[in-house]
């Protein structure tokens, strides 16, 4: 079973040379720490920076330089700042090759819900609806089950949707699962996790091949 | 001879604001928000305003100040997750809230300033956001029709500005400010540094002065940091 | 009767303090030379400058700094450069208070034609269609008649239109004519021009008040 | 680590261009045009291309070079008044021409790059431009629906650029270049000065490198002036 950094490590393997990548808040943010050394990758943060660097050294943080999670950051050489309309022009115009974001629920036809629990929690969608409606590659990073132990991979989402039919791949603490033809497809097991555990934790239809390799981390 | 937008201070800059007006406020989180104008709105005690702003501040800072005084009737935002009082007012029904995708918010403000009454976007298709909106396929992909946003007043915060209203923003404090400057019937810019006319390089200006009606030198910017994340100098990793 | 500079001088009287003004190619360009000293006015050229100054001194012209007529220009203190999308955002978004442009024909309901003579001349509309569809104040600067001596103020335009119902005022070598309620209204005579001359040179319905003042230049 | 867009020169930059493709070319008149790439298009002898460019150059320079070689099948422009050969080919029917309002051209390119498939504009309503297009009233005013433009290749010319593809334009040579950079499937940037990574101030970049696929140091820019207008030093008026 993977911890949050493990999920981020596995997702980092999805990143290809020359890609612009948008990382959501939470586990996705950690992906930046696990990119292969020397790979040409730039991180876009939708509040207005391309070429995001690591957190600043203590004492050199700048209130005017933050990421979409409102964290103080730095800029890499070759970075650029821009306004929100230009930022979403990049996203909507499919100039960003990979989006990694968290979810509360994912359905077997690729729907995703992550912005609202009616009557309880309403944080808003932020840029998530633009991201999932636009990106060609959308990878969801999340725990396989919620705090109550219920599966987050469902036949259909019960919460208000963020986007429809958009999620291609889900990486959880238990598995890598692809979505196609209205079903979940088990691709890899997390180290030490059995196929049965994954089947038990998945509420939506899960196609399981005869051989399910363990992730190589 | 250039057109002067210079006013004496925040009082002049905010004159004419009335109850029930629609206001745009630049900023992302607490980054690049018009602190001086927000304080003035509190001081003026304007009521029942509709605020268009990507976020709603935090408890006690930014738009949180207007929320705690119940000055806001309706918020149009994309993300409001940092504000407990906001969530309370929304869930209790005291506050009307229109949550819209961040990219659509930015584009709708730009459209309002650019004389584009409506445009199609894929964002929000198949979700609550699409309810009541026209859906149309382009190249086989469904899009929804979004309309322009404008405001009676737009408040933006810039790093540098001149009397002609030209603005330069700093780093990610730019965010929504340029589009909201375009979309305000009266756009008020507060700047950290007011420079003499001709000092800004015309090639480096982000917001041309034509979009700004009033500009003033802001005071005592707090520039609060929402999430102070750092590397310690020791480990340097 | 006015010459081109005379027309420009009269149009300069239309300009108000604090206005952004877009001047078309030809006679309109001359308007800039006749603005009252000390008036706060900025000229927008749709190719990407606000705060256009006079022509450069000989030898200091810059190929990268031109106006929409492709003429070398200078920038005033407080000027700003921008791209074409932003330029037309200013125009379409009604941030420019006055547009002055030439025309081949103007009709009594405010239609304007100035971009095409089918089969003969096709220069294109450039920014004119955006300008006339957007501006609140559109003043046409032109000669009252064409080279063949035919009126350019017509009941309806015969040439392909640039815009419909948009022209508010026409300043010609003979007169100032306003357009409202589907008719031309004679407002002023050019110095030394009789009302009858204007009536004879106007093909569209012309409403003539009992007293028609001469322009004060 | 930033993504390098650097190629060795104009040959590499233009590799993959095929007959019949749609090409965008930045510039207004002869100001800010991609001179190196135009010469390479002539050299490659690509045929039957559709060119999207605000203007069509002059006889013998800019796009006039492609016109004289009959390489262009169709032009999409807003103003073509400076080119006799263009007018001849158009009136004789050798050249297909789609003339569209300048603001709509700029906005359609931006839309193409920004994932906005269509938008409404008042420009062109009631004219030939509106023929076959949807008309819709917004606030009582008729608008027409315009669709996005994209291109197989977009050629832009910048003043400064770096290996990450970030671009800064100079003065009014910016014009259509930023929008066309956004709208090209492959965007090629030729720059007057290629600077080391990190030398461009991230706050002053006009076109973020994400919109540029190939960048190279251009050579022998002629930068021809179309209308040389000056004041004489003597009169100084």
PDB file of N, CA and C in Angstrom, chain A residues 46-49 54-58 61-66 68-72 81-85 88 92 94 115-116 119-127 129-130 133 160-164, chain B residues 28-29 31 55 78-82 87 90-91 99-104 106-107 121-123 125 127-129 141 170-176 179 223 225-233 236:
ATOM      1  N   UNK A  46      -2.090  27.563 -12.303  1.00  0.00           N
ATOM      2  CA  UNK A  46      -3.107  28.322 -13.032  1.00  0.00           C
ATOM      3  C   UNK A  46      -3.291  29.746 -12.527  1.00  0.00           C
ATOM      4  N   UNK A  47      -2.710  30.063 -11.375  1.00  0.00           N
ATOM      5  CA  UNK A  47      -2.796  31.460 -10.934  1.00  0.00           C
ATOM      6  C   UNK A  47      -1.834  32.366 -11.679  1.00  0.00           C
ATOM      7  N   UNK A  48      -0.935  31.774 -12.504  1.00  0.00           N
ATOM      8  CA  UNK A  48      -0.177  32.653 -13.377  1.00  0.00           C
ATOM      9  C   UNK A  48       1.320  32.479 -13.447  1.00  0.00           C
ATOM     10  N   UNK A  49       1.814  31.253 -13.357  1.00  0.00           N
ATOM     11  CA  UNK A  49       3.241  31.023 -13.539  1.00  0.00           C
ATOM     12  C   UNK A  49       3.492  29.719 -14.277  1.00  0.00           C
ATOM     13  N   UNK A  54      10.974  25.212  -6.587  1.00  0.00           N
ATOM     14  CA  UNK A  54      10.679  24.713  -5.230  1.00  0.00           C
ATOM     15  C   UNK A  54      10.287  25.854  -4.297  1.00  0.00           C
ATOM     16  N   UNK A  55       9.932  25.482  -3.075  1.00  0.00           N
ATOM     17  CA  UNK A  55       9.606  26.487  -2.065  1.00  0.00           C
ATOM     18  C   UNK A  55      10.821  27.389  -1.845  1.00  0.00           C
ATOM     19  N   UNK A  56      10.600  28.628  -1.468  1.00  0.00           N
ATOM     20  CA  UNK A  56      11.739  29.539  -1.245  1.00  0.00           C
ATOM     21  C   UNK A  56      12.489  29.193   0.031  1.00  0.00           C
ATOM     22  N   UNK A  57      13.737  29.625   0.077  1.00  0.00           N
ATOM     23  CA  UNK A  57      14.498  29.480   1.313  1.00  0.00           C
ATOM     24  C   UNK A  57      13.860  30.374   2.364  1.00  0.00           C
ATOM     25  N   UNK A  58      13.909  29.913   3.586  1.00  0.00           N
ATOM     26  CA  UNK A  58      13.317  30.649   4.696  1.00  0.00           C
ATOM     27  C   UNK A  58      13.790  32.106   4.671  1.00  0.00           C
ATOM     28  N   UNK A  61      10.776  34.353   1.117  1.00  0.00           N
ATOM     29  CA  UNK A  61       9.457  34.174   0.512  1.00  0.00           C
ATOM     30  C   UNK A  61       8.872  35.536   0.112  1.00  0.00           C
ATOM     31  N   UNK A  62       8.094  35.502  -0.975  1.00  0.00           N
ATOM     32  CA  UNK A  62       7.549  36.722  -1.578  1.00  0.00           C
ATOM     33  C   UNK A  62       6.032  36.568  -1.662  1.00  0.00           C
ATOM     34  N   UNK A  63       5.314  37.469  -1.017  1.00  0.00           N
ATOM     35  CA  UNK A  63       3.847  37.391  -1.000  1.00  0.00           C
ATOM     36  C   UNK A  63       3.260  37.468  -2.411  1.00  0.00           C
ATOM     37  N   UNK A  64       4.014  38.023  -3.349  1.00  0.00           N
ATOM     38  CA  UNK A  64       3.525  38.176  -4.719  1.00  0.00           C
ATOM     39  C   UNK A  64       3.860  36.982  -5.605  1.00  0.00           C
ATOM     40  N   UNK A  65       4.464  35.955  -5.024  1.00  0.00           N
ATOM     41  CA  UNK A  65       4.846  34.787  -5.832  1.00  0.00           C
ATOM     42  C   UNK A  65       4.344  33.516  -5.156  1.00  0.00           C
ATOM     43  N   UNK A  66       3.159  33.101  -5.587  1.00  0.00           N
ATOM     44  CA  UNK A  66       2.537  31.927  -4.978  1.00  0.00           C
ATOM     45  C   UNK A  66       2.058  30.968  -6.064  1.00  0.00           C
ATOM     46  N   UNK A  68      -1.100  27.915  -7.094  1.00  0.00           N
ATOM     47  CA  UNK A  68      -2.561  27.882  -7.018  1.00  0.00           C
ATOM     48  C   UNK A  68      -3.047  27.398  -5.650  1.00  0.00           C
ATOM     49  N   UNK A  69      -2.147  26.771  -4.882  1.00  0.00           N
ATOM     50  CA  UNK A  69      -2.497  26.355  -3.527  1.00  0.00           C
ATOM     51  C   UNK A  69      -2.198  27.452  -2.514  1.00  0.00           C
ATOM     52  N   UNK A  70      -1.882  28.657  -3.028  1.00  0.00           N
ATOM     53  CA  UNK A  70      -1.563  29.840  -2.220  1.00  0.00           C
ATOM     54  C   UNK A  70      -0.280  29.676  -1.426  1.00  0.00           C
ATOM     55  N   UNK A  71       0.560  28.699  -1.816  1.00  0.00           N
ATOM     56  CA  UNK A  71       1.850  28.496  -1.150  1.00  0.00           C
ATOM     57  C   UNK A  71       2.912  29.399  -1.768  1.00  0.00           C
ATOM     58  N   UNK A  72       3.796  29.906  -0.956  1.00  0.00           N
ATOM     59  CA  UNK A  72       4.925  30.675  -1.493  1.00  0.00           C
ATOM     60  C   UNK A  72       5.834  29.736  -2.275  1.00  0.00           C
ATOM     61  N   UNK A  81       5.472  34.845 -15.963  1.00  0.00           N
ATOM     62  CA  UNK A  81       4.232  35.156 -15.266  1.00  0.00           C
ATOM     63  C   UNK A  81       3.203  35.642 -16.277  1.00  0.00           C
ATOM     64  N   UNK A  82       1.945  35.406 -15.982  1.00  0.00           N
ATOM     65  CA  UNK A  82       0.878  35.832 -16.900  1.00  0.00           C
ATOM     66  C   UNK A  82      -0.420  35.970 -16.118  1.00  0.00           C
ATOM     67  N   UNK A  83      -1.425  36.540 -16.786  1.00  0.00           N
ATOM     68  CA  UNK A  83      -2.702  36.751 -16.119  1.00  0.00           C
ATOM     69  C   UNK A  83      -3.582  35.505 -16.199  1.00  0.00           C
ATOM     70  N   UNK A  84      -4.697  35.537 -15.497  1.00  0.00           N
ATOM     71  CA  UNK A  84      -5.563  34.357 -15.396  1.00  0.00           C
ATOM     72  C   UNK A  84      -6.208  33.988 -16.726  1.00  0.00           C
ATOM     73  N   UNK A  85      -6.509  34.964 -17.561  1.00  0.00           N
ATOM     74  CA  UNK A  85      -7.122  34.650 -18.856  1.00  0.00           C
ATOM     75  C   UNK A  85      -6.112  33.912 -19.734  1.00  0.00           C
ATOM     76  N   UNK A  88      -5.630  30.265 -18.479  1.00  0.00           N
ATOM     77  CA  UNK A  88      -6.645  29.307 -18.902  1.00  0.00           C
ATOM     78  C   UNK A  88      -6.726  29.187 -20.421  1.00  0.00           C
ATOM     79  N   UNK A  92      -7.247  25.566 -21.577  1.00  0.00           N
ATOM     80  CA  UNK A  92      -8.372  25.282 -22.466  1.00  0.00           C
ATOM     81  C   UNK A  92      -7.891  24.998 -23.885  1.00  0.00           C
ATOM     82  N   UNK A  94      -5.340  23.417 -24.737  1.00  0.00           N
ATOM     83  CA  UNK A  94      -4.630  22.137 -24.765  1.00  0.00           C
ATOM     84  C   UNK A  94      -3.126  22.271 -24.944  1.00  0.00           C
ATOM     85  N   UNK A 115     -15.694  18.934  -5.924  1.00  0.00           N
ATOM     86  CA  UNK A 115     -15.781  20.349  -5.532  1.00  0.00           C
ATOM     87  C   UNK A 115     -16.906  20.692  -4.574  1.00  0.00           C
ATOM     88  N   UNK A 116     -17.756  19.745  -4.274  1.00  0.00           N
ATOM     89  CA  UNK A 116     -18.940  20.127  -3.516  1.00  0.00           C
ATOM     90  C   UNK A 116     -19.586  18.908  -2.869  1.00  0.00           C
ATOM     91  N   UNK A 119     -24.937  20.866   0.886  1.00  0.00           N
ATOM     92  CA  UNK A 119     -25.375  21.106   2.266  1.00  0.00           C
ATOM     93  C   UNK A 119     -24.269  21.008   3.292  1.00  0.00           C
ATOM     94  N   UNK A 120     -23.091  20.525   2.879  1.00  0.00           N
ATOM     95  CA  UNK A 120     -22.018  20.315   3.864  1.00  0.00           C
ATOM     96  C   UNK A 120     -20.757  21.108   3.554  1.00  0.00           C
ATOM     97  N   UNK A 121     -20.238  20.887   2.343  1.00  0.00           N
ATOM     98  CA  UNK A 121     -18.959  21.490   1.996  1.00  0.00           C
ATOM     99  C   UNK A 121     -19.052  22.080   0.602  1.00  0.00           C
ATOM    100  N   UNK A 122     -18.740  23.329   0.495  1.00  0.00           N
ATOM    101  CA  UNK A 122     -18.730  23.969  -0.818  1.00  0.00           C
ATOM    102  C   UNK A 122     -17.482  24.826  -0.925  1.00  0.00           C
ATOM    103  N   UNK A 123     -16.449  24.245  -1.458  1.00  0.00           N
ATOM    104  CA  UNK A 123     -15.223  25.026  -1.610  1.00  0.00           C
ATOM    105  C   UNK A 123     -15.189  25.722  -2.971  1.00  0.00           C
ATOM    106  N   UNK A 124     -15.877  25.158  -3.930  1.00  0.00           N
ATOM    107  CA  UNK A 124     -15.821  25.698  -5.293  1.00  0.00           C
ATOM    108  C   UNK A 124     -14.911  24.853  -6.146  1.00  0.00           C
ATOM    109  N   UNK A 125     -15.078  25.015  -7.450  1.00  0.00           N
ATOM    110  CA  UNK A 125     -14.327  24.184  -8.388  1.00  0.00           C
ATOM    111  C   UNK A 125     -12.976  24.759  -8.733  1.00  0.00           C
ATOM    112  N   UNK A 126     -12.742  26.025  -8.381  1.00  0.00           N
ATOM    113  CA  UNK A 126     -11.480  26.647  -8.794  1.00  0.00           C
ATOM    114  C   UNK A 126     -11.274  26.420 -10.274  1.00  0.00           C
ATOM    115  N   UNK A 127     -10.074  25.995 -10.645  1.00  0.00           N
ATOM    116  CA  UNK A 127      -9.786  25.755 -12.048  1.00  0.00           C
ATOM    117  C   UNK A 127     -10.057  24.336 -12.504  1.00  0.00           C
ATOM    118  N   UNK A 129     -12.715  22.515 -13.210  1.00  0.00           N
ATOM    119  CA  UNK A 129     -13.643  22.247 -14.320  1.00  0.00           C
ATOM    120  C   UNK A 129     -13.024  22.588 -15.665  1.00  0.00           C
ATOM    121  N   UNK A 130     -12.253  23.667 -15.706  1.00  0.00           N
ATOM    122  CA  UNK A 130     -11.552  24.022 -16.941  1.00  0.00           C
ATOM    123  C   UNK A 130     -10.513  22.964 -17.266  1.00  0.00           C
ATOM    124  N   UNK A 133     -12.095  19.581 -18.403  1.00  0.00           N
ATOM    125  CA  UNK A 133     -12.821  19.675 -19.675  1.00  0.00           C
ATOM    126  C   UNK A 133     -11.869  19.844 -20.849  1.00  0.00           C
ATOM    127  N   UNK A 160     -22.057  16.159  -6.907  1.00  0.00           N
ATOM    128  CA  UNK A 160     -22.084  17.018  -8.104  1.00  0.00           C
ATOM    129  C   UNK A 160     -20.779  16.885  -8.890  1.00  0.00           C
ATOM    130  N   UNK A 161     -20.922  16.763 -10.214  1.00  0.00           N
ATOM    131  CA  UNK A 161     -19.764  16.490 -11.065  1.00  0.00           C
ATOM    132  C   UNK A 161     -18.880  17.720 -11.268  1.00  0.00           C
ATOM    133  N   UNK A 162     -17.611  17.422 -11.499  1.00  0.00           N
ATOM    134  CA  UNK A 162     -16.657  18.442 -11.938  1.00  0.00           C
ATOM    135  C   UNK A 162     -16.494  18.360 -13.452  1.00  0.00           C
ATOM    136  N   UNK A 163     -16.565  17.141 -13.970  1.00  0.00           N
ATOM    137  CA  UNK A 163     -16.453  16.935 -15.407  1.00  0.00           C
ATOM    138  C   UNK A 163     -16.960  15.554 -15.766  1.00  0.00           C
ATOM    139  N   UNK A 164     -17.309  15.386 -17.027  1.00  0.00           N
ATOM    140  CA  UNK A 164     -17.868  14.104 -17.472  1.00  0.00           C
ATOM    141  C   UNK A 164     -16.919  13.405 -18.451  1.00  0.00           C
TER     142      UNK A 164
ATOM    143  N   UNK B  28      -5.775  36.762  -6.309  1.00  0.00           N
ATOM    144  CA  UNK B  28      -5.918  35.306  -6.237  1.00  0.00           C
ATOM    145  C   UNK B  28      -5.535  34.946  -4.822  1.00  0.00           C
ATOM    146  N   UNK B  29      -6.488  34.402  -4.070  1.00  0.00           N
ATOM    147  CA  UNK B  29      -6.239  34.260  -2.635  1.00  0.00           C
ATOM    148  C   UNK B  29      -6.052  35.663  -2.076  1.00  0.00           C
ATOM    149  N   UNK B  31      -3.270  37.306  -2.704  1.00  0.00           N
ATOM    150  CA  UNK B  31      -2.169  37.804  -3.536  1.00  0.00           C
ATOM    151  C   UNK B  31      -2.691  38.781  -4.595  1.00  0.00           C
ATOM    152  N   UNK B  55     -11.658  34.618  -5.227  1.00  0.00           N
ATOM    153  CA  UNK B  55     -11.781  34.043  -3.887  1.00  0.00           C
ATOM    154  C   UNK B  55     -12.496  35.041  -2.996  1.00  0.00           C
ATOM    155  N   UNK B  78     -14.738  31.475  -7.884  1.00  0.00           N
ATOM    156  CA  UNK B  78     -14.474  30.096  -8.317  1.00  0.00           C
ATOM    157  C   UNK B  78     -14.064  29.202  -7.153  1.00  0.00           C
ATOM    158  N   UNK B  79     -13.473  29.800  -6.130  1.00  0.00           N
ATOM    159  CA  UNK B  79     -12.994  28.979  -5.007  1.00  0.00           C
ATOM    160  C   UNK B  79     -13.077  29.782  -3.724  1.00  0.00           C
ATOM    161  N   UNK B  80     -13.762  29.223  -2.744  1.00  0.00           N
ATOM    162  CA  UNK B  80     -14.027  29.965  -1.518  1.00  0.00           C
ATOM    163  C   UNK B  80     -13.650  29.158  -0.278  1.00  0.00           C
ATOM    164  N   UNK B  81     -12.716  28.225  -0.491  1.00  0.00           N
ATOM    165  CA  UNK B  81     -12.454  27.224   0.543  1.00  0.00           C
ATOM    166  C   UNK B  81     -11.686  27.695   1.760  1.00  0.00           C
ATOM    167  N   UNK B  82     -11.233  28.924   1.761  1.00  0.00           N
ATOM    168  CA  UNK B  82     -10.372  29.345   2.879  1.00  0.00           C
ATOM    169  C   UNK B  82     -11.106  30.178   3.911  1.00  0.00           C
ATOM    170  N   UNK B  87     -18.431  30.139   4.327  1.00  0.00           N
ATOM    171  CA  UNK B  87     -19.149  28.866   4.236  1.00  0.00           C
ATOM    172  C   UNK B  87     -20.407  28.884   5.113  1.00  0.00           C
ATOM    173  N   UNK B  90     -23.023  31.055   3.473  1.00  0.00           N
ATOM    174  CA  UNK B  90     -23.545  30.418   2.258  1.00  0.00           C
ATOM    175  C   UNK B  90     -24.493  29.283   2.620  1.00  0.00           C
ATOM    176  N   UNK B  91     -24.052  28.408   3.520  1.00  0.00           N
ATOM    177  CA  UNK B  91     -24.875  27.244   3.871  1.00  0.00           C
ATOM    178  C   UNK B  91     -26.145  27.667   4.591  1.00  0.00           C
ATOM    179  N   UNK B  99     -20.904  30.030  -7.986  1.00  0.00           N
ATOM    180  CA  UNK B  99     -19.560  29.482  -8.194  1.00  0.00           C
ATOM    181  C   UNK B  99     -19.391  29.111  -9.656  1.00  0.00           C
ATOM    182  N   UNK B 100     -18.332  29.606 -10.260  1.00  0.00           N
ATOM    183  CA  UNK B 100     -18.101  29.334 -11.674  1.00  0.00           C
ATOM    184  C   UNK B 100     -16.643  28.957 -11.900  1.00  0.00           C
ATOM    185  N   UNK B 101     -16.392  28.171 -12.948  1.00  0.00           N
ATOM    186  CA  UNK B 101     -15.020  27.711 -13.180  1.00  0.00           C
ATOM    187  C   UNK B 101     -14.062  28.890 -13.338  1.00  0.00           C
ATOM    188  N   UNK B 102     -12.877  28.731 -12.800  1.00  0.00           N
ATOM    189  CA  UNK B 102     -11.905  29.823 -12.748  1.00  0.00           C
ATOM    190  C   UNK B 102     -11.559  30.381 -14.132  1.00  0.00           C
ATOM    191  N   UNK B 103     -11.388  29.476 -15.096  1.00  0.00           N
ATOM    192  CA  UNK B 103     -11.070  29.917 -16.444  1.00  0.00           C
ATOM    193  C   UNK B 103     -12.238  30.660 -17.076  1.00  0.00           C
ATOM    194  N   UNK B 104     -13.439  30.197 -16.797  1.00  0.00           N
ATOM    195  CA  UNK B 104     -14.623  30.886 -17.320  1.00  0.00           C
ATOM    196  C   UNK B 104     -14.779  32.242 -16.659  1.00  0.00           C
ATOM    197  N   UNK B 106     -12.325  34.167 -15.546  1.00  0.00           N
ATOM    198  CA  UNK B 106     -11.320  35.051 -16.140  1.00  0.00           C
ATOM    199  C   UNK B 106     -11.749  35.486 -17.542  1.00  0.00           C
ATOM    200  N   UNK B 107     -12.223  34.529 -18.313  1.00  0.00           N
ATOM    201  CA  UNK B 107     -12.601  34.824 -19.699  1.00  0.00           C
ATOM    202  C   UNK B 107     -13.863  35.679 -19.762  1.00  0.00           C
ATOM    203  N   UNK B 121     -17.325  27.563 -24.213  1.00  0.00           N
ATOM    204  CA  UNK B 121     -16.216  26.902 -23.520  1.00  0.00           C
ATOM    205  C   UNK B 121     -16.636  25.488 -23.135  1.00  0.00           C
ATOM    206  N   UNK B 122     -15.686  24.563 -23.129  1.00  0.00           N
ATOM    207  CA  UNK B 122     -16.023  23.201 -22.695  1.00  0.00           C
ATOM    208  C   UNK B 122     -16.150  23.093 -21.174  1.00  0.00           C
ATOM    209  N   UNK B 123     -15.613  24.075 -20.449  1.00  0.00           N
ATOM    210  CA  UNK B 123     -15.573  23.970 -18.987  1.00  0.00           C
ATOM    211  C   UNK B 123     -16.970  23.963 -18.382  1.00  0.00           C
ATOM    212  N   UNK B 125     -19.316  21.678 -18.814  1.00  0.00           N
ATOM    213  CA  UNK B 125     -20.332  20.872 -19.510  1.00  0.00           C
ATOM    214  C   UNK B 125     -20.661  19.625 -18.684  1.00  0.00           C
ATOM    215  N   UNK B 127     -22.148  19.538 -15.881  1.00  0.00           N
ATOM    216  CA  UNK B 127     -22.169  19.795 -14.437  1.00  0.00           C
ATOM    217  C   UNK B 127     -23.253  20.817 -14.099  1.00  0.00           C
ATOM    218  N   UNK B 128     -23.387  21.094 -12.814  1.00  0.00           N
ATOM    219  CA  UNK B 128     -24.344  22.123 -12.354  1.00  0.00           C
ATOM    220  C   UNK B 128     -24.151  23.458 -13.056  1.00  0.00           C
ATOM    221  N   UNK B 129     -22.885  23.745 -13.384  1.00  0.00           N
ATOM    222  CA  UNK B 129     -22.538  25.017 -14.011  1.00  0.00           C
ATOM    223  C   UNK B 129     -23.251  25.203 -15.348  1.00  0.00           C
ATOM    224  N   UNK B 141     -17.382  18.014 -29.815  1.00  0.00           N
ATOM    225  CA  UNK B 141     -17.226  18.142 -28.364  1.00  0.00           C
ATOM    226  C   UNK B 141     -18.212  19.174 -27.828  1.00  0.00           C
ATOM    227  N   UNK B 170       3.189  42.605 -10.402  1.00  0.00           N
ATOM    228  CA  UNK B 170       4.393  41.856 -10.037  1.00  0.00           C
ATOM    229  C   UNK B 170       4.082  40.368  -9.904  1.00  0.00           C
ATOM    230  N   UNK B 171       4.868  39.563 -10.612  1.00  0.00           N
ATOM    231  CA  UNK B 171       4.817  38.106 -10.497  1.00  0.00           C
ATOM    232  C   UNK B 171       3.367  37.597 -10.551  1.00  0.00           C
ATOM    233  N   UNK B 172       2.995  36.705  -9.640  1.00  0.00           N
ATOM    234  CA  UNK B 172       1.652  36.119  -9.697  1.00  0.00           C
ATOM    235  C   UNK B 172       0.589  37.004  -9.038  1.00  0.00           C
ATOM    236  N   UNK B 173       0.987  38.208  -8.656  1.00  0.00           N
ATOM    237  CA  UNK B 173      -0.024  39.167  -8.174  1.00  0.00           C
ATOM    238  C   UNK B 173      -0.795  39.767  -9.343  1.00  0.00           C
ATOM    239  N   UNK B 174      -0.444  39.385 -10.553  1.00  0.00           N
ATOM    240  CA  UNK B 174      -1.163  39.873 -11.728  1.00  0.00           C
ATOM    241  C   UNK B 174      -2.554  39.238 -11.776  1.00  0.00           C
ATOM    242  N   UNK B 175      -2.592  37.938 -11.854  1.00  0.00           N
ATOM    243  CA  UNK B 175      -3.809  37.107 -11.874  1.00  0.00           C
ATOM    244  C   UNK B 175      -5.041  37.748 -12.532  1.00  0.00           C
ATOM    245  N   UNK B 176      -6.092  38.018 -11.779  1.00  0.00           N
ATOM    246  CA  UNK B 176      -7.339  38.525 -12.367  1.00  0.00           C
ATOM    247  C   UNK B 176      -7.345  40.042 -12.598  1.00  0.00           C
ATOM    248  N   UNK B 179      -7.874  41.577 -16.343  1.00  0.00           N
ATOM    249  CA  UNK B 179      -9.201  41.384 -16.959  1.00  0.00           C
ATOM    250  C   UNK B 179     -10.263  42.203 -16.252  1.00  0.00           C
ATOM    251  N   UNK B 223      -0.022  42.784   2.494  1.00  0.00           N
ATOM    252  CA  UNK B 223       0.411  41.667   1.656  1.00  0.00           C
ATOM    253  C   UNK B 223       0.575  40.381   2.466  1.00  0.00           C
ATOM    254  N   UNK B 225       0.577  36.651   3.664  1.00  0.00           N
ATOM    255  CA  UNK B 225       0.832  35.369   2.994  1.00  0.00           C
ATOM    256  C   UNK B 225      -0.106  34.316   3.569  1.00  0.00           C
ATOM    257  N   UNK B 226      -0.799  33.605   2.664  1.00  0.00           N
ATOM    258  CA  UNK B 226      -1.797  32.648   3.123  1.00  0.00           C
ATOM    259  C   UNK B 226      -1.150  31.329   3.572  1.00  0.00           C
ATOM    260  N   UNK B 227      -0.239  30.824   2.769  1.00  0.00           N
ATOM    261  CA  UNK B 227       0.442  29.559   3.078  1.00  0.00           C
ATOM    262  C   UNK B 227       1.944  29.781   2.976  1.00  0.00           C
ATOM    263  N   UNK B 228       2.553  30.066   4.091  1.00  0.00           N
ATOM    264  CA  UNK B 228       3.995  30.318   4.063  1.00  0.00           C
ATOM    265  C   UNK B 228       4.739  28.984   3.995  1.00  0.00           C
ATOM    266  N   UNK B 229       5.188  28.621   2.829  1.00  0.00           N
ATOM    267  CA  UNK B 229       5.921  27.366   2.654  1.00  0.00           C
ATOM    268  C   UNK B 229       7.356  27.701   2.292  1.00  0.00           C
ATOM    269  N   UNK B 230       8.291  27.122   3.017  1.00  0.00           N
ATOM    270  CA  UNK B 230       9.707  27.419   2.799  1.00  0.00           C
ATOM    271  C   UNK B 230      10.557  26.152   2.896  1.00  0.00           C
ATOM    272  N   UNK B 231      11.753  26.260   2.324  1.00  0.00           N
ATOM    273  CA  UNK B 231      12.795  25.269   2.614  1.00  0.00           C
ATOM    274  C   UNK B 231      13.643  25.869   3.718  1.00  0.00           C
ATOM    275  N   UNK B 232      14.062  25.050   4.670  1.00  0.00           N
ATOM    276  CA  UNK B 232      14.956  25.587   5.692  1.00  0.00           C
ATOM    277  C   UNK B 232      16.345  25.678   5.092  1.00  0.00           C
ATOM    278  N   UNK B 233      17.065  26.708   5.472  1.00  0.00           N
ATOM    279  CA  UNK B 233      18.393  26.944   4.893  1.00  0.00           C
ATOM    280  C   UNK B 233      19.352  25.811   5.215  1.00  0.00           C
ATOM    281  N   UNK B 236      18.397  22.719   2.846  1.00  0.00           N
ATOM    282  CA  UNK B 236      18.580  23.228   1.473  1.00  0.00           C
ATOM    283  C   UNK B 236      18.122  22.250   0.398  1.00  0.00           C
TER     284      UNK B 236
END
